PDB file of C-alpha atoms in Angstrom:
ATOM      1  CA  UNK A  26     -35.447  15.318 -12.596  1.00 85.00           C
ATOM      2  CA  UNK A  27     -33.339  16.395 -15.568  1.00 95.00           C
ATOM      3  CA  UNK A  28     -29.758  15.231 -15.922  1.00 96.00           C
ATOM      4  CA  UNK A  29     -26.990  16.307 -18.292  1.00 98.00           C
ATOM      5  CA  UNK A  30     -23.994  14.059 -18.874  1.00 96.00           C
ATOM      6  CA  UNK A  31     -20.963  15.262 -20.847  1.00 96.00           C
ATOM      7  CA  UNK A  32     -18.301  13.147 -22.515  1.00 96.00           C
ATOM      8  CA  UNK A  33     -15.430  13.540 -24.939  1.00 97.00           C
ATOM      9  CA  UNK A  34     -12.945  15.622 -23.010  1.00 96.00           C
ATOM     10  CA  UNK A  35      -9.272  14.758 -22.795  1.00 97.00           C
ATOM     11  CA  UNK A  36      -5.696  15.752 -23.497  1.00 98.00           C
ATOM     12  CA  UNK A  37      -4.748  16.891 -26.986  1.00 98.00           C
ATOM     13  CA  UNK A  38      -1.847  18.722 -28.582  1.00 98.00           C
ATOM     14  CA  UNK A  39      -2.230  22.221 -29.953  1.00 98.00           C
ATOM     15  CA  UNK A  40      -3.792  22.091 -33.395  1.00 98.00           C
ATOM     16  CA  UNK A  41      -5.689  18.931 -32.597  1.00 98.00           C
ATOM     17  CA  UNK A  42      -9.415  18.260 -32.359  1.00 98.00           C
ATOM     18  CA  UNK A  43     -11.919  16.977 -29.841  1.00 98.00           C
ATOM     19  CA  UNK A  44     -15.667  16.406 -29.959  1.00 98.00           C
ATOM     20  CA  UNK A  45     -17.721  16.903 -26.828  1.00 98.00           C
ATOM     21  CA  UNK A  46     -21.161  15.358 -26.365  1.00 98.00           C
ATOM     22  CA  UNK A  47     -23.877  16.082 -23.829  1.00 98.00           C
ATOM     23  CA  UNK A  48     -26.964  13.938 -23.376  1.00 98.00           C
ATOM     24  CA  UNK A  49     -30.014  15.358 -21.628  1.00 97.00           C
ATOM     25  CA  UNK A  50     -32.227  12.803 -19.896  1.00 96.00           C
ATOM     26  CA  UNK A  51     -35.187  12.740 -17.556  1.00 95.00           C
ATOM     27  CA  UNK A  52     -38.844  13.736 -17.609  1.00 93.00           C
ATOM     28  CA  UNK A  53     -38.580  16.205 -20.457  1.00 95.00           C
ATOM     29  CA  UNK A  54     -41.294  17.795 -22.541  1.00 92.00           C
ATOM     30  CA  UNK A  55     -39.005  19.917 -24.656  1.00 95.00           C
ATOM     31  CA  UNK A  56     -35.523  21.431 -24.760  1.00 97.00           C
ATOM     32  CA  UNK A  57     -35.126  25.036 -25.832  1.00 97.00           C
ATOM     33  CA  UNK A  58     -31.580  26.347 -25.662  1.00 98.00           C
ATOM     34  CA  UNK A  59     -28.485  24.194 -25.338  1.00 98.00           C
ATOM     35  CA  UNK A  60     -24.993  25.454 -24.836  1.00 98.00           C
ATOM     36  CA  UNK A  61     -21.412  24.903 -23.842  1.00 98.00           C
ATOM     37  CA  UNK A  62     -19.565  26.967 -21.257  1.00 98.00           C
ATOM     38  CA  UNK A  63     -16.034  26.682 -19.962  1.00 98.00           C
ATOM     39  CA  UNK A  64     -14.148  27.664 -16.868  1.00 98.00           C
ATOM     40  CA  UNK A  65     -10.381  27.888 -16.679  1.00 97.00           C
ATOM     41  CA  UNK A  66      -8.538  27.969 -13.324  1.00 93.00           C
ATOM     42  CA  UNK A  67      -8.892  31.361 -11.689  1.00 95.00           C
ATOM     43  CA  UNK A  68     -11.346  32.597 -14.286  1.00 97.00           C
ATOM     44  CA  UNK A  69     -15.102  33.000 -14.473  1.00 97.00           C
ATOM     45  CA  UNK A  70     -17.280  30.598 -16.397  1.00 98.00           C
ATOM     46  CA  UNK A  71     -17.836  31.874 -19.925  1.00 98.00           C
ATOM     47  CA  UNK A  72     -20.116  31.030 -22.818  1.00 98.00           C
ATOM     48  CA  UNK A  73     -18.402  29.117 -25.607  1.00 98.00           C
ATOM     49  CA  UNK A  74     -21.317  28.367 -27.937  1.00 98.00           C
ATOM     50  CA  UNK A  75     -25.082  28.073 -27.819  1.00 98.00           C
ATOM     51  CA  UNK A  76     -27.820  26.762 -30.085  1.00 98.00           C
ATOM     52  CA  UNK A  77     -31.560  27.347 -30.004  1.00 98.00           C
ATOM     53  CA  UNK A  78     -34.270  24.806 -30.705  1.00 96.00           C
ATOM     54  CA  UNK A  79     -34.524  26.285 -34.194  1.00 95.00           C
ATOM     55  CA  UNK A  80     -30.825  25.851 -34.865  1.00 96.00           C
ATOM     56  CA  UNK A  81     -29.639  29.427 -34.451  1.00 98.00           C
ATOM     57  CA  UNK A  82     -26.086  29.435 -33.127  1.00 98.00           C
ATOM     58  CA  UNK A  83     -23.974  31.888 -31.165  1.00 97.00           C
ATOM     59  CA  UNK A  84     -20.227  31.698 -30.530  1.00 98.00           C
ATOM     60  CA  UNK A  85     -17.665  33.432 -28.388  1.00 98.00           C
ATOM     61  CA  UNK A  86     -15.320  35.491 -30.554  1.00 98.00           C
ATOM     62  CA  UNK A  87     -12.358  33.437 -29.356  1.00 98.00           C
ATOM     63  CA  UNK A  88     -13.722  30.216 -30.888  1.00 98.00           C
ATOM     64  CA  UNK A  89     -15.404  31.452 -34.065  1.00 98.00           C
ATOM     65  CA  UNK A  90     -14.171  29.544 -37.084  1.00 98.00           C
ATOM     66  CA  UNK A  91     -12.707  26.763 -34.932  1.00 98.00           C
ATOM     67  CA  UNK A  92     -15.635  25.357 -32.917  1.00 98.00           C
ATOM     68  CA  UNK A  93     -18.997  24.142 -34.186  1.00 98.00           C
ATOM     69  CA  UNK A  94     -22.038  23.479 -32.032  1.00 98.00           C
ATOM     70  CA  UNK A  95     -24.812  21.171 -33.214  1.00 98.00           C
ATOM     71  CA  UNK A  96     -27.702  19.236 -31.740  1.00 98.00           C
ATOM     72  CA  UNK A  97     -29.655  16.064 -32.399  1.00 97.00           C
ATOM     73  CA  UNK A  98     -33.154  16.693 -31.087  1.00 96.00           C
ATOM     74  CA  UNK A  99     -34.181  13.062 -31.474  1.00 95.00           C
ATOM     75  CA  UNK A 100     -31.368  12.070 -29.112  1.00 97.00           C
ATOM     76  CA  UNK A 101     -31.607  15.110 -26.792  1.00 97.00           C
ATOM     77  CA  UNK A 102     -27.919  15.603 -27.423  1.00 98.00           C
ATOM     78  CA  UNK A 103     -25.733  18.617 -28.090  1.00 98.00           C
ATOM     79  CA  UNK A 104     -22.252  18.416 -29.566  1.00 98.00           C
ATOM     80  CA  UNK A 105     -19.240  20.695 -29.679  1.00 98.00           C
ATOM     81  CA  UNK A 106     -16.718  19.992 -32.408  1.00 98.00           C
ATOM     82  CA  UNK A 107     -13.469  21.706 -31.495  1.00 98.00           C
ATOM     83  CA  UNK A 108     -10.786  22.055 -34.152  1.00 98.00           C
ATOM     84  CA  UNK A 109      -7.411  23.777 -34.158  1.00 98.00           C
ATOM     85  CA  UNK A 110      -7.329  23.717 -30.392  1.00 98.00           C
ATOM     86  CA  UNK A 111      -5.071  26.147 -28.576  1.00 98.00           C
ATOM     87  CA  UNK A 112      -3.544  25.981 -25.082  1.00 97.00           C
ATOM     88  CA  UNK A 113      -5.854  28.827 -24.043  1.00 97.00           C
ATOM     89  CA  UNK A 114      -8.826  26.520 -24.714  1.00 98.00           C
ATOM     90  CA  UNK A 115      -7.790  24.472 -21.688  1.00 98.00           C
ATOM     91  CA  UNK A 116     -10.685  24.465 -19.219  1.00 98.00           C
ATOM     92  CA  UNK A 117     -13.491  22.434 -17.743  1.00 98.00           C
ATOM     93  CA  UNK A 118     -16.315  22.451 -20.272  1.00 98.00           C
ATOM     94  CA  UNK A 119     -19.891  22.433 -19.005  1.00 98.00           C
ATOM     95  CA  UNK A 120     -23.083  21.646 -20.872  1.00 98.00           C
ATOM     96  CA  UNK A 121     -26.226  23.672 -20.184  1.00 98.00           C
ATOM     97  CA  UNK A 122     -29.806  23.184 -21.310  1.00 98.00           C
ATOM     98  CA  UNK A 123     -33.177  24.707 -20.552  1.00 97.00           C
ATOM     99  CA  UNK A 124     -36.722  23.767 -21.423  1.00 96.00           C
ATOM    100  CA  UNK A 125     -39.866  22.198 -20.006  1.00 96.00           C
ATOM    101  CA  UNK A 126     -40.121  19.056 -17.893  1.00 95.00           C
ATOM    102  CA  UNK A 127     -42.661  17.351 -15.639  1.00 93.00           C
ATOM    103  CA  UNK A 128     -42.717  15.813 -12.207  1.00 89.00           C
ATOM    104  CA  UNK A 129     -42.873  12.022 -12.408  1.00 87.00           C
ATOM    105  CA  UNK A 130     -45.227  11.691  -9.450  1.00 89.00           C
ATOM    106  CA  UNK A 131     -47.624  14.588  -9.940  1.00 90.00           C
ATOM    107  CA  UNK A 132     -47.133  15.064 -13.689  1.00 87.00           C
ATOM    108  CA  UNK A 133     -47.086  18.813 -13.027  1.00 92.00           C
ATOM    109  CA  UNK A 134     -45.071  20.729 -15.615  1.00 91.00           C
ATOM    110  CA  UNK A 135     -42.191  23.008 -14.775  1.00 93.00           C
ATOM    111  CA  UNK A 136     -39.347  24.814 -16.457  1.00 95.00           C
ATOM    112  CA  UNK A 137     -35.808  23.548 -16.044  1.00 95.00           C
ATOM    113  CA  UNK A 138     -32.341  24.957 -16.522  1.00 96.00           C
ATOM    114  CA  UNK A 139     -29.633  22.440 -15.742  1.00 97.00           C
ATOM    115  CA  UNK A 140     -25.881  21.945 -15.894  1.00 98.00           C
ATOM    116  CA  UNK A 141     -23.725  18.924 -16.500  1.00 97.00           C
ATOM    117  CA  UNK A 142     -20.895  17.901 -14.213  1.00 97.00           C
ATOM    118  CA  UNK A 143     -18.198  19.150 -16.575  1.00 97.00           C
ATOM    119  CA  UNK A 144     -15.490  17.513 -18.659  1.00 97.00           C
ATOM    120  CA  UNK A 145     -11.831  18.507 -18.672  1.00 98.00           C
ATOM    121  CA  UNK A 146     -10.193  19.644 -21.903  1.00 98.00           C
ATOM    122  CA  UNK A 147      -6.428  20.113 -21.778  1.00 98.00           C
ATOM    123  CA  UNK A 148      -4.462  21.408 -24.759  1.00 98.00           C
ATOM    124  CA  UNK A 149      -0.697  21.084 -24.599  1.00 97.00           C
ATOM    125  CA  UNK A 150       1.635  23.390 -26.492  1.00 94.00           C
TER     126      UNK A 150
END
């Protein structure tokens, strides 16, 4: 079973910074894509930033130049550095990862695509 655990959310004033972390654990062979999504009240979940296993990144237009996604493959961890935060960045931020894993009992391989539980980011004006 693959688990994703986020940390680093909180309350910050506009213009401030936060760094989110997400650790992927479990019976993992490899992790391909990792990403951060967010969902504000009354809105659909949207992609914030994503990074491939090769380091190629993709950002939502609304965060370009302010947010930076990175990953540490040795630690199975993805980060989101958020600078110059705005009130409209307020949302629950979710980590997502996909890749290959194996069953602990049968050792049979399978693909996974999993979500974290989410971490709240609140930006006050």
